[in-house]
N, CA and C atoms as an extended XYZ file, in Angstrom:
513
Properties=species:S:1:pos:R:3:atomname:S:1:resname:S:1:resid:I:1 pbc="F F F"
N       -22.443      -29.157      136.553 N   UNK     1
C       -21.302      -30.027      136.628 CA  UNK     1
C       -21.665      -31.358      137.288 C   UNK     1
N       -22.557      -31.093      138.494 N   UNK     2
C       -22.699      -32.745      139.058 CA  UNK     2
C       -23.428      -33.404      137.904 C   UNK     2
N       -24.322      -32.712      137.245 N   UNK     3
C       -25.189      -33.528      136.206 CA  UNK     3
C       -24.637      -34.467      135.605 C   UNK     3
N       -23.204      -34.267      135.298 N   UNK     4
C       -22.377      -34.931      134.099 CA  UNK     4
C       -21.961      -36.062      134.755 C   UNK     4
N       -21.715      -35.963      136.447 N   UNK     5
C       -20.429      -36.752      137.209 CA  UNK     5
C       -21.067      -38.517      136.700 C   UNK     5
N       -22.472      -38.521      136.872 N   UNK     6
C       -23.003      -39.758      136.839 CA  UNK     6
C       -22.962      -40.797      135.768 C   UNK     6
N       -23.690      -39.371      135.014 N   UNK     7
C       -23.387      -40.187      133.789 CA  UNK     7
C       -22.023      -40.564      132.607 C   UNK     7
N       -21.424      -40.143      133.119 N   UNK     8
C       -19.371      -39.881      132.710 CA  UNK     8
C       -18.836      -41.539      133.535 C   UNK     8
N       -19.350      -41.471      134.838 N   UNK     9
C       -18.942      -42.666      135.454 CA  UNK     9
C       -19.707      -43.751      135.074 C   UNK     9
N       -21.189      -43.657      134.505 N   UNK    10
C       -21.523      -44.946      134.354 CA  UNK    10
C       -20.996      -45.043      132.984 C   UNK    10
N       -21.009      -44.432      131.998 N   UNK    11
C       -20.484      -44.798      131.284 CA  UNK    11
C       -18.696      -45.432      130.773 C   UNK    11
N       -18.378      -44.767      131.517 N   UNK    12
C       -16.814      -45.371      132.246 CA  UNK    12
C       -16.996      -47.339      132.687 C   UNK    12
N       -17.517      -47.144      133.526 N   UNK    13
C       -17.866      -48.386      133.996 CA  UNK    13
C       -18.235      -49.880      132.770 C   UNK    13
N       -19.274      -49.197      131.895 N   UNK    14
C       -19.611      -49.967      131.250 CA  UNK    14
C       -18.710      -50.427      129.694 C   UNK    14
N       -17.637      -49.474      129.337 N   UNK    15
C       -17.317      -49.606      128.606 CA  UNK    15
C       -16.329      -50.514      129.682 C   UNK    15
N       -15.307      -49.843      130.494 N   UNK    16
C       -14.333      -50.843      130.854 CA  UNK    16
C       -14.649      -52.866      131.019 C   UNK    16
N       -16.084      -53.280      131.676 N   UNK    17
C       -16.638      -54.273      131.599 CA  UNK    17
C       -17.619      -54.664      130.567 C   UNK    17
N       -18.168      -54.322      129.522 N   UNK    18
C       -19.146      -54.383      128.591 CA  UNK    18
C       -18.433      -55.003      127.123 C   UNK    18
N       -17.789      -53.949      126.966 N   UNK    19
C       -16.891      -53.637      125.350 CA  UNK    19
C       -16.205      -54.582      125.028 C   UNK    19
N       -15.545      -55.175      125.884 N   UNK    20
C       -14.409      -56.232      125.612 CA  UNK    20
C       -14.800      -57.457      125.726 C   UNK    20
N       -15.985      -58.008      125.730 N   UNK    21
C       -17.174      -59.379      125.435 CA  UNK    21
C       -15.812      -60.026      124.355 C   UNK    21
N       -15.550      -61.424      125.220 N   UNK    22
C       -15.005      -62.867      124.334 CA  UNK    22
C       -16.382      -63.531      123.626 C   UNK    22
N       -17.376      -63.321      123.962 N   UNK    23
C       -18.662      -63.932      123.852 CA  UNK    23
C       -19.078      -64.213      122.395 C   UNK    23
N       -18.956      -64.931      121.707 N   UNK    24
C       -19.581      -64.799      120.086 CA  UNK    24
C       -20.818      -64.072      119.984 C   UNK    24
N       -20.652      -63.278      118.915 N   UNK    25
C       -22.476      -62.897      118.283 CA  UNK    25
C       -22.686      -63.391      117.948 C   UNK    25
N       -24.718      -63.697      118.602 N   UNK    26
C       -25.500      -64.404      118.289 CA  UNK    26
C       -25.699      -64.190      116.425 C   UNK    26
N       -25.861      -65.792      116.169 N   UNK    27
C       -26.273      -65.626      114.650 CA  UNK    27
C       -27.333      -64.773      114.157 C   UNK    27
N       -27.103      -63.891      113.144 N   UNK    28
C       -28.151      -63.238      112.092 CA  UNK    28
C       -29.433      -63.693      111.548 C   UNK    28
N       -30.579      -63.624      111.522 N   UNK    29
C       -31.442      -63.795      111.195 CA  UNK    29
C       -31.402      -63.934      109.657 C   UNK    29
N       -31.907      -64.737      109.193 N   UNK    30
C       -31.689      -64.797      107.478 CA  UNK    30
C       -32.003      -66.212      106.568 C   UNK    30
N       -31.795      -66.639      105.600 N   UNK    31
C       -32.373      -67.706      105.327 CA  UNK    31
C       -31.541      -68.804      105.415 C   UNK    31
N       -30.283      -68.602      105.958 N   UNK    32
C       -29.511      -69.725      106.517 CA  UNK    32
C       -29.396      -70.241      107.984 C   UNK    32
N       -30.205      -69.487      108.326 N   UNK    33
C       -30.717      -69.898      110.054 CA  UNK    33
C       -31.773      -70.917      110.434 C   UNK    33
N       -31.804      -71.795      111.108 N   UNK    34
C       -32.868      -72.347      111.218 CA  UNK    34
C       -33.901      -72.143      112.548 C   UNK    34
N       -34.527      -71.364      112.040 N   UNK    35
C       -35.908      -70.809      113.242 CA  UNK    35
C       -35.931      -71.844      114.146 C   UNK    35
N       -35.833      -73.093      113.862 N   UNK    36
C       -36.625      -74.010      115.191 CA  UNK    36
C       -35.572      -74.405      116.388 C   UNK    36
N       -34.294      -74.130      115.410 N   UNK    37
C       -33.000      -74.283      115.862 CA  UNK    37
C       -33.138      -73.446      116.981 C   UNK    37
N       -33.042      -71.674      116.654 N   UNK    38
C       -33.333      -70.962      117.471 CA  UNK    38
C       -34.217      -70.688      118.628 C   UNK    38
N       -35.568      -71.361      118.366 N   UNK    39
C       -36.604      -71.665      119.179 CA  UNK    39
C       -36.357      -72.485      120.161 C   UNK    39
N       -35.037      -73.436      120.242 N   UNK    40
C       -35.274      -74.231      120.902 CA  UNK    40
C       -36.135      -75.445      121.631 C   UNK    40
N       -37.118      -75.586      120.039 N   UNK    41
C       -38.552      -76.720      120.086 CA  UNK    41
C       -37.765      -77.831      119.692 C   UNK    41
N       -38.502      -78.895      120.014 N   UNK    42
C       -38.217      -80.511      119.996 CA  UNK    42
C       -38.013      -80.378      118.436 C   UNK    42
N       -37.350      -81.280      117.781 N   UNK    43
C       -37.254      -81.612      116.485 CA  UNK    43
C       -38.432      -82.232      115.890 C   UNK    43
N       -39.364      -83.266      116.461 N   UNK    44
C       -40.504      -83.939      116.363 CA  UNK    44
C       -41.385      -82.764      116.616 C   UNK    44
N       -42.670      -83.077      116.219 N   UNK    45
C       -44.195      -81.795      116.472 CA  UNK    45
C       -44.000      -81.723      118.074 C   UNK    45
N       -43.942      -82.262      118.924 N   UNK    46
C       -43.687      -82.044      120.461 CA  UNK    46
C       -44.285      -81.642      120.912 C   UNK    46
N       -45.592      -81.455      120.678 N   UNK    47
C       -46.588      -80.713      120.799 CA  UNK    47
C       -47.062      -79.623      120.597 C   UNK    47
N       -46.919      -79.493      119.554 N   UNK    48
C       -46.365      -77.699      118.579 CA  UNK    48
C       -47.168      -77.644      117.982 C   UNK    48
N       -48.006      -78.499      117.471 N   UNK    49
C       -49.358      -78.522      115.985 CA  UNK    49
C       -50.607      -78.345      116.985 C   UNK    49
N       -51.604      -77.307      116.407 N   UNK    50
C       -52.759      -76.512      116.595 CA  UNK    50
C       -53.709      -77.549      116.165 C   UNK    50
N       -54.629      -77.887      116.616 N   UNK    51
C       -55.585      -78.823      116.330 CA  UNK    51
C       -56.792      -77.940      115.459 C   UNK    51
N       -57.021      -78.582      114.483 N   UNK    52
C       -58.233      -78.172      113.920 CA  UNK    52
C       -59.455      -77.650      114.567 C   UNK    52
N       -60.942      -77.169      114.510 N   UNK    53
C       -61.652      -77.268      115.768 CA  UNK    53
C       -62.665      -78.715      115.509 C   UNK    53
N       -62.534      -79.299      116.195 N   UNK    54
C       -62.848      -80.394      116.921 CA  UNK    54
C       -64.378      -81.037      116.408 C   UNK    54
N       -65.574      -79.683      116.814 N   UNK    55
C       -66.906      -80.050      116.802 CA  UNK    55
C       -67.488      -79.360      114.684 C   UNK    55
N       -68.497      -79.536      114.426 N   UNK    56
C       -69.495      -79.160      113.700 CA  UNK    56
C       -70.606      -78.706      114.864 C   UNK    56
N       -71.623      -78.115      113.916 N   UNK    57
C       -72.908      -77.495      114.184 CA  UNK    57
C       -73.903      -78.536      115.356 C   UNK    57
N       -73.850      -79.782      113.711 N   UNK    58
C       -74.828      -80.710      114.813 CA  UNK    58
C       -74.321      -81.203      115.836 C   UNK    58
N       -72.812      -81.635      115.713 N   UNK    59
C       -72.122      -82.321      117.336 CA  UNK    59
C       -72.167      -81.390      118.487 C   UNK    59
N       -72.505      -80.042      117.852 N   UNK    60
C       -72.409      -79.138      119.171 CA  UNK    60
C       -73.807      -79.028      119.560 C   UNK    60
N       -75.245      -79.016      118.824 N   UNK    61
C       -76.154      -79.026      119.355 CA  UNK    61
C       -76.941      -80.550      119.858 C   UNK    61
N       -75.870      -82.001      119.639 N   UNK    62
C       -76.602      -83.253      119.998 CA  UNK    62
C       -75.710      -82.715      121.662 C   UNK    62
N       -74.469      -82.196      121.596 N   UNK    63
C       -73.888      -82.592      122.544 CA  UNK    63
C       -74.459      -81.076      123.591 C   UNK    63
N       -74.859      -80.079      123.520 N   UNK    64
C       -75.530      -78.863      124.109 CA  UNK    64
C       -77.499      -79.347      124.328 C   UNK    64
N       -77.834      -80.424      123.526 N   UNK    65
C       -79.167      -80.518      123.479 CA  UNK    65
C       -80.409      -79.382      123.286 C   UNK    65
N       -79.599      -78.151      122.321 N   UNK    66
C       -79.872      -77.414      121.602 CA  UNK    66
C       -80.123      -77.129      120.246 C   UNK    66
N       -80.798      -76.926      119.400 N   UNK    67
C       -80.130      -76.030      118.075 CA  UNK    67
C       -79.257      -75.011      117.686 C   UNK    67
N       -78.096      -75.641      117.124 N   UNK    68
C       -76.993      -74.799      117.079 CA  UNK    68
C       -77.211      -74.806      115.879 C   UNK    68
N       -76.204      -73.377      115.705 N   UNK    69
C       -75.635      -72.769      114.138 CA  UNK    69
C       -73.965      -72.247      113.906 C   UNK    69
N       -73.383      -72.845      113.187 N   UNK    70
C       -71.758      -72.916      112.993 CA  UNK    70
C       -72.027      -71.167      112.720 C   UNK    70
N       -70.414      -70.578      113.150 N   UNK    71
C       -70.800      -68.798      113.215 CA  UNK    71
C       -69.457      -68.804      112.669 C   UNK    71
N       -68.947      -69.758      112.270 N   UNK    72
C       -67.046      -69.476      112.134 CA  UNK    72
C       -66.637      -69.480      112.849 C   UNK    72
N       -65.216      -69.973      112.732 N   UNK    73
C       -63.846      -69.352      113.509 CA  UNK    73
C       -64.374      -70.705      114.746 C   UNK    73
N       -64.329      -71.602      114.650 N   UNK    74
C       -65.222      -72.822      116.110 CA  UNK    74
C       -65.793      -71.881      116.704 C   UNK    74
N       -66.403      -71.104      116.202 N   UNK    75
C       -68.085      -70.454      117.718 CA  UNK    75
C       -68.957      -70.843      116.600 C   UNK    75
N       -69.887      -71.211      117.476 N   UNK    76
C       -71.383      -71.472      117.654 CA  UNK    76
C       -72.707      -70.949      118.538 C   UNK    76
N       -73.670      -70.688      117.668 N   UNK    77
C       -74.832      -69.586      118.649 CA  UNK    77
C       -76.022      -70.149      118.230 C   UNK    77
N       -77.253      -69.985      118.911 N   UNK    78
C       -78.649      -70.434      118.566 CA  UNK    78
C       -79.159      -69.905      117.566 C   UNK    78
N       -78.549      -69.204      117.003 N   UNK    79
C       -79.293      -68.023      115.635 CA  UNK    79
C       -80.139      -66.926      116.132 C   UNK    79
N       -80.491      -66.627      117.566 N   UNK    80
C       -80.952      -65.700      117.821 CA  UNK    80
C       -80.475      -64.757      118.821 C   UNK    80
N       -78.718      -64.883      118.924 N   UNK    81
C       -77.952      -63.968      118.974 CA  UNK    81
C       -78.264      -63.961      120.964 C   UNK    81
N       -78.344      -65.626      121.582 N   UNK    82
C       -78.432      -65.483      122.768 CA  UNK    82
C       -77.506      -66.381      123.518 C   UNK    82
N       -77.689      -67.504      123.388 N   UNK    83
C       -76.833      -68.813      123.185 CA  UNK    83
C       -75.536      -68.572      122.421 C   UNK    83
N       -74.322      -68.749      123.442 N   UNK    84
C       -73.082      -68.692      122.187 CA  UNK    84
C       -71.934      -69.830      123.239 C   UNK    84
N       -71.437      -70.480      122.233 N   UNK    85
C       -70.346      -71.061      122.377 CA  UNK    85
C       -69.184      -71.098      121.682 C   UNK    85
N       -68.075      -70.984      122.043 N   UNK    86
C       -66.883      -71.406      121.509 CA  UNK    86
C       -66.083      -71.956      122.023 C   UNK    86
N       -65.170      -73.004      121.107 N   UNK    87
C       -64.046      -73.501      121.017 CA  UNK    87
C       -62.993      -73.019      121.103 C   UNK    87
N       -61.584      -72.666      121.842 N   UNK    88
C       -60.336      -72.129      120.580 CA  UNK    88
C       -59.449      -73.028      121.030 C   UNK    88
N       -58.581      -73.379      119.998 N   UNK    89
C       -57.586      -74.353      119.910 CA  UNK    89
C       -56.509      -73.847      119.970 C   UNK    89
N       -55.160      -74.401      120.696 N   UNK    90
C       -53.912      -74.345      120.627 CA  UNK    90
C       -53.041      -75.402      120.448 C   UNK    90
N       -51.908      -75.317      120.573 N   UNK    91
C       -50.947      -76.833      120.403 CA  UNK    91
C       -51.037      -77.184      122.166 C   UNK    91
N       -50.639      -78.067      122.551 N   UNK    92
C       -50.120      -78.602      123.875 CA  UNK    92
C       -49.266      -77.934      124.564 C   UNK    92
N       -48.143      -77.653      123.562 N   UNK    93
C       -47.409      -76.660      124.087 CA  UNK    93
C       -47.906      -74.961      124.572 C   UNK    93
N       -48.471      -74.431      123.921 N   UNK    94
C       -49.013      -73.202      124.164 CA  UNK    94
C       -50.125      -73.569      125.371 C   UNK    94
N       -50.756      -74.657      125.032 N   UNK    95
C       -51.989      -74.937      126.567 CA  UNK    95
C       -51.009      -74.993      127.865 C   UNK    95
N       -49.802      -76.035      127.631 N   UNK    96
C       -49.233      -75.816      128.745 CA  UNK    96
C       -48.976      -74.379      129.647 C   UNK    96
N       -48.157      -73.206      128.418 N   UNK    97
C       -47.491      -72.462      129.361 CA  UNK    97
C       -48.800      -71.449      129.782 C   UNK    97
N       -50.183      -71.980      129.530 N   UNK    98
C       -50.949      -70.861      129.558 CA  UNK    98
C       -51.714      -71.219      130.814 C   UNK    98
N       -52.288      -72.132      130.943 N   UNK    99
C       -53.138      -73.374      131.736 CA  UNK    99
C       -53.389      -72.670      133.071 C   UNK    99
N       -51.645      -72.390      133.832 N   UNK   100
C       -51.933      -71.624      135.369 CA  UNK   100
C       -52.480      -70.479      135.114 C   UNK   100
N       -52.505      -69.380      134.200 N   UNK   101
C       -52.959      -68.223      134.202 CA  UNK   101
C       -55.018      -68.627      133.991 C   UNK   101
N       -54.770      -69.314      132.923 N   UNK   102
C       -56.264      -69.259      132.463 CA  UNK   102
C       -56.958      -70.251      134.060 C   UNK   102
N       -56.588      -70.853      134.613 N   UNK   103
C       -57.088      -71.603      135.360 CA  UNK   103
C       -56.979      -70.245      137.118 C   UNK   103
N       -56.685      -69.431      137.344 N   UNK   104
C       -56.006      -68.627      137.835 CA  UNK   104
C       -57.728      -67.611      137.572 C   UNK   104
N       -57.762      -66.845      136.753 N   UNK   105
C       -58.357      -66.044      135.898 CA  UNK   105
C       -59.901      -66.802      136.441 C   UNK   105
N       -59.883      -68.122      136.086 N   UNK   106
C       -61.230      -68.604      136.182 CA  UNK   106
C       -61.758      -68.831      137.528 C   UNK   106
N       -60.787      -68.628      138.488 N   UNK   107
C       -61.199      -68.758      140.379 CA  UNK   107
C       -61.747      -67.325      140.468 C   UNK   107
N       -61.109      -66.481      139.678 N   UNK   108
C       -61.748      -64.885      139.890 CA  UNK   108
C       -63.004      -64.621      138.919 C   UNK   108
N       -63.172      -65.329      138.229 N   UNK   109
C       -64.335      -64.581      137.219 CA  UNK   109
C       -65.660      -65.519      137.754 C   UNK   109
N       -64.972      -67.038      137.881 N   UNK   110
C       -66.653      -67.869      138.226 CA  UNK   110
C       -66.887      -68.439      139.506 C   UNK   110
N       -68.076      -68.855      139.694 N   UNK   111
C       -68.256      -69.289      141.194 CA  UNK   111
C       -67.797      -70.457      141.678 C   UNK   111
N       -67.727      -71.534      140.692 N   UNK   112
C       -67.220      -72.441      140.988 CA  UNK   112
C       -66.034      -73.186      139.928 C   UNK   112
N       -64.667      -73.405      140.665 N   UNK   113
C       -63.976      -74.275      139.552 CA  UNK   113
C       -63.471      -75.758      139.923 C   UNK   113
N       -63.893      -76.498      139.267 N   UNK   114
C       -63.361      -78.063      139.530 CA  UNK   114
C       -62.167      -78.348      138.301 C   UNK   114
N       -61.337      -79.107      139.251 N   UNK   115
C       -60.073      -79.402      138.379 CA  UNK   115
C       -60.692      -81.048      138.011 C   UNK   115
N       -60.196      -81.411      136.418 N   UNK   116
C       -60.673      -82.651      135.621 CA  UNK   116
C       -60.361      -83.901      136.525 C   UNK   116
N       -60.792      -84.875      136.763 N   UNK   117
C       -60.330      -86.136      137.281 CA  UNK   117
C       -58.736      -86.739      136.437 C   UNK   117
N       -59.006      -86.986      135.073 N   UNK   118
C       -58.341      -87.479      134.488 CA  UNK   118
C       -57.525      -86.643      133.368 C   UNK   118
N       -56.230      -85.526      133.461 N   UNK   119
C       -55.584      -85.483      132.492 CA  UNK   119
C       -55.558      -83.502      133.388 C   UNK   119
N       -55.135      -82.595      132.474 N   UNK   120
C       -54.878      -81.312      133.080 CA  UNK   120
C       -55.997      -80.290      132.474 C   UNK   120
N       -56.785      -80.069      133.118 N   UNK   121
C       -57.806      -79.283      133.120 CA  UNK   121
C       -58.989      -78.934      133.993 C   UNK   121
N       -59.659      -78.415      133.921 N   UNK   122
C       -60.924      -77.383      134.917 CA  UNK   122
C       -61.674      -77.169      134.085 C   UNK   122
N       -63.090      -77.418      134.613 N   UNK   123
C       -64.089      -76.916      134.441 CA  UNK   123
C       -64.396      -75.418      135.314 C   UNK   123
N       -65.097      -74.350      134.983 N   UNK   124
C       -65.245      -73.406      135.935 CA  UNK   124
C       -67.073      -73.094      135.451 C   UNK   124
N       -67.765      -72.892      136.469 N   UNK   125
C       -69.380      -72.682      135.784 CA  UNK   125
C       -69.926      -71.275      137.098 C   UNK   125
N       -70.672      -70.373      136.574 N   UNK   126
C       -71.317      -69.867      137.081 CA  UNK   126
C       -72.982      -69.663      136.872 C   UNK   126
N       -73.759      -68.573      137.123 N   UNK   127
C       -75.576      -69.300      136.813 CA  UNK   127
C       -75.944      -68.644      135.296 C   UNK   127
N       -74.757      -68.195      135.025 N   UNK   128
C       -74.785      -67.729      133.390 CA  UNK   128
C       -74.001      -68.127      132.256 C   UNK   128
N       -73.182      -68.820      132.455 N   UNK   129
C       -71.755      -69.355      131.563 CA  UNK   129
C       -71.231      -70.372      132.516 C   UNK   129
N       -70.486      -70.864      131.550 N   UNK   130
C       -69.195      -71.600      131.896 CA  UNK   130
C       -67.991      -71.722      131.045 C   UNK   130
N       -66.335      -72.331      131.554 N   UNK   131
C       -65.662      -72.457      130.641 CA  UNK   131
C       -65.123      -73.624      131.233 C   UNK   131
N       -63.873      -74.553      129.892 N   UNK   132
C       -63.637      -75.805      130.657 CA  UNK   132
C       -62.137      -75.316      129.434 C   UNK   132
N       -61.013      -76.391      130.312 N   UNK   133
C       -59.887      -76.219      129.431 CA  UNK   133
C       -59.459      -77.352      130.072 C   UNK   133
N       -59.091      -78.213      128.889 N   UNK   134
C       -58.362      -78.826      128.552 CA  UNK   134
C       -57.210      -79.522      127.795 C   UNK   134
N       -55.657      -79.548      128.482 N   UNK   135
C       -54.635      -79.820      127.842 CA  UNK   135
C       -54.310      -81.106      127.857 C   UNK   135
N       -54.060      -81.784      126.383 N   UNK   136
C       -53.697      -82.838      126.081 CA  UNK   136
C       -53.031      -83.406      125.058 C   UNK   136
N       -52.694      -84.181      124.722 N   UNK   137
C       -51.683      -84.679      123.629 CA  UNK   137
C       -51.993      -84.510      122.339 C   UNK   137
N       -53.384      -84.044      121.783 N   UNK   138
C       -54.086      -83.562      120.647 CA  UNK   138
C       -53.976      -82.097      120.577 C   UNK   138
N       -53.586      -81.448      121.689 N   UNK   139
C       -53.594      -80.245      122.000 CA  UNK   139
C       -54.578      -79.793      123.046 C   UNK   139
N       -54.949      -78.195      122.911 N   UNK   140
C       -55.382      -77.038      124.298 CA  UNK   140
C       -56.876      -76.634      123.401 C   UNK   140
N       -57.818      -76.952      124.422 N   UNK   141
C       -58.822      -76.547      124.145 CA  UNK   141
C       -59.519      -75.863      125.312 C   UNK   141
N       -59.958      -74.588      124.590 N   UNK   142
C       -61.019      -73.879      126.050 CA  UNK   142
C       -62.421      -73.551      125.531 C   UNK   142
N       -63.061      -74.250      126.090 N   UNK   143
C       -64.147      -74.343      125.902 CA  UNK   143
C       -65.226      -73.322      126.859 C   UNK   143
N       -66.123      -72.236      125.811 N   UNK   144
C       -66.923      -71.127      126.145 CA  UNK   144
C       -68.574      -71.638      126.558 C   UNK   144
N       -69.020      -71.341      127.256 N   UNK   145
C       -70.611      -71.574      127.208 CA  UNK   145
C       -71.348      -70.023      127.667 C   UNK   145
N       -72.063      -69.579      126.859 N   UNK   146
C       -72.764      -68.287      127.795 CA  UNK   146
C       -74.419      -68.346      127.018 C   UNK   146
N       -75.387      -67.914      127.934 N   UNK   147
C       -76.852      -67.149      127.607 CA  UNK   147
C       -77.392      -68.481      127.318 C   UNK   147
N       -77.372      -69.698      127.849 N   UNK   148
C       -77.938      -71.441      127.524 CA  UNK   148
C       -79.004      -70.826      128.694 C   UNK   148
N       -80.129      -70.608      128.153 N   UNK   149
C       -81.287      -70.500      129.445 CA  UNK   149
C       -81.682      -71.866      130.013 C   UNK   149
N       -81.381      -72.967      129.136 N   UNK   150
C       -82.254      -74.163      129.784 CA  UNK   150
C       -80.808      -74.883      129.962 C   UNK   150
N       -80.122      -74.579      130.319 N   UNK   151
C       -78.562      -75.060      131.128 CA  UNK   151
C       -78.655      -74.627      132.467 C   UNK   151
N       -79.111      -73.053      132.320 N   UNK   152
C       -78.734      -72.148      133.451 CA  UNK   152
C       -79.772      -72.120      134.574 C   UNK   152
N       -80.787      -73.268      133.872 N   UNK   153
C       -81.892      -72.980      134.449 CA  UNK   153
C       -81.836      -74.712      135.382 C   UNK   153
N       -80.813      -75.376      135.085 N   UNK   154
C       -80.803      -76.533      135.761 CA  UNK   154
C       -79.551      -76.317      136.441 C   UNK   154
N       -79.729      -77.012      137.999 N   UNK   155
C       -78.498      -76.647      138.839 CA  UNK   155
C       -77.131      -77.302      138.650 C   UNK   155
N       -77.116      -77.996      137.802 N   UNK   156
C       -75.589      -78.196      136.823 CA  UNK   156
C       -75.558      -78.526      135.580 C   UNK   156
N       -76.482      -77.794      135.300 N   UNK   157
C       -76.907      -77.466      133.626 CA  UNK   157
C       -75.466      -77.729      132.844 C   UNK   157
N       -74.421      -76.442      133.513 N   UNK   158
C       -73.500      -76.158      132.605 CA  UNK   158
C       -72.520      -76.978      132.179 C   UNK   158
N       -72.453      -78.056      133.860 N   UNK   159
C       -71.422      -78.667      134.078 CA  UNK   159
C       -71.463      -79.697      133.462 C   UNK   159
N       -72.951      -80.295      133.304 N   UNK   160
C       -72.964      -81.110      132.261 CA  UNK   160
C       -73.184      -81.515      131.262 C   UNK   160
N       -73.267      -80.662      130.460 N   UNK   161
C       -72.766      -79.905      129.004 CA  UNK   161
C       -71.257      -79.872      129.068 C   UNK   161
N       -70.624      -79.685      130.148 N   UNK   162
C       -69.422      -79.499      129.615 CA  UNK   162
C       -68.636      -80.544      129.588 C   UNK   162
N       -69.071      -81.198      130.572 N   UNK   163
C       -68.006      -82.757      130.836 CA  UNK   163
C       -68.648      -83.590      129.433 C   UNK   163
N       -69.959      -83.639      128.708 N   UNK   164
C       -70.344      -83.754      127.566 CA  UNK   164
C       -69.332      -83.256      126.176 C   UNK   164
N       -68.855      -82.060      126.787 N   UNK   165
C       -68.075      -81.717      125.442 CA  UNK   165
C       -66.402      -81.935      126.028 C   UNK   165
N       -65.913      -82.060      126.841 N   UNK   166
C       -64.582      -82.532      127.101 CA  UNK   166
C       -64.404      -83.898      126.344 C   UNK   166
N       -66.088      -84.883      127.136 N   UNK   167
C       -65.425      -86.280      126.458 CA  UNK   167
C       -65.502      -86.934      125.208 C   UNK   167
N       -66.262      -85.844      124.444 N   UNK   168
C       -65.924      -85.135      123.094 CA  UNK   168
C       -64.635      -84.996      122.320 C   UNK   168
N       -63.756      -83.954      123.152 N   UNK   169
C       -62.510      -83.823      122.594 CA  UNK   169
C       -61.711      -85.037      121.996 C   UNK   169
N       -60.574      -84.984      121.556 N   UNK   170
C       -59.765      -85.566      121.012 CA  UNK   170
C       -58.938      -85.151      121.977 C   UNK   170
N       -58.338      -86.632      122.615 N   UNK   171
C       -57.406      -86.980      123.581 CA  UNK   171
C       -55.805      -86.664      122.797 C   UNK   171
C-alpha cells in the first residue's frame, strides 16, 4: 500500500499543474518549417560555413620543411607512416562553442600552451607533437603535428612550424 501512496500523489500533482498548459505547441517538424528559423542562426552565413581545408601536399611540406604526402580528409604524412599531420575545419561558429574545451584539454595533454597574440587561439607543443587552434572569421581550424623527428629534435621545432602554419591560414 505505501508503494502506491507516492506515486498516486505525484501523479496527482502533475496533472493538477502540468495538463492545463495555455502554452502553444511547439511547431511540427515538416516541410513547412523553416530549420534555421528553428535553429535560431543569423539569417546571413554568421559564421556557419565550414571552410574547405586550407593547405595541399606541397604547402604543407614548404611550410613543415619536409616531404609531405596528401592522405585525404586534410591529413598529411611523410609516406613512411611516421610524420602525420592534420587539419580539421569547422565554421566559426562551432570553433567558438568548442575553443574553451579544446583549449582546456590541451593544458592536460601538453607541456606547454601559449595563447595566439593576435585573434582567439593556442598553440600547445610537447617533445613529440603539437596542436594549434585557431578561430576566425574564415572559420575553426585545429591544427595536428605528431612523429616530426627533426621538429622534435629542435627546442621549438614544433612551435615553429606551427606559427608557420597559422600564418598560413585564412583569416
Amino acid at each position: 500500500m505505501r508503494r502506491l501512496i507516492l506515486p498516486t500523489v505525484l501523479a496527482a500533482v502533475l496533472t493538477l499543474t502540468g495538463c492545463d498548459s495555455t502554452d502553444p505547441a511547439p511547431p511540427e517538424a515538416g516541410p513547412g518549417v523553416d530549420a534555421e528559423a528553428d535553429l535560431d542562426l543569423p539569417a546571413d552565413d554568421g559564421g556557419t560555413e565550414t571552410p574547405a581545408c586550407p593547405f595541399t601536399a606541397a604547402q604543407i611540406s614548404e611550410l613543415v620543411g619536409q616531404s609531405m604526402v596528401d592522405t585525404g580528409n586534410c591529413g598529411f604524412g611523410d609516406g613512411a607512416g611516421v610524420a602525420v599531420l592534420s587539419v580539421t575545419t569547422a565554421s566559426q561558429a562551432a570553433g567558438e562553442m568548442t575553443y574553451d574545451y579544446q583549449r582546456e584539454q590541451a593544458a592536460q595533454i601538453y607541456q606547454t600552451v601559449t595563447d595566439l597574440d593576435a585573434g582567439k587561439g593556442y598553440l600547445a607543443v610537447k617533445d613529440i607533437g603539437a596542436e594549434a587552434v585557431l578561430v576566425a572569421g574564415a572559420g575553426s581550424f585545429t591544427v595536428t603535428l605528431s612523429g616530426f623527428e627533426r621538429l622534435g629534435a629542435q627546442p621549438d621545432g614544433y612551435e615553429q612550424a606551427l606559427r608557420r602554419l597559422l600564418d598560413a591560414l585564412p583569416r
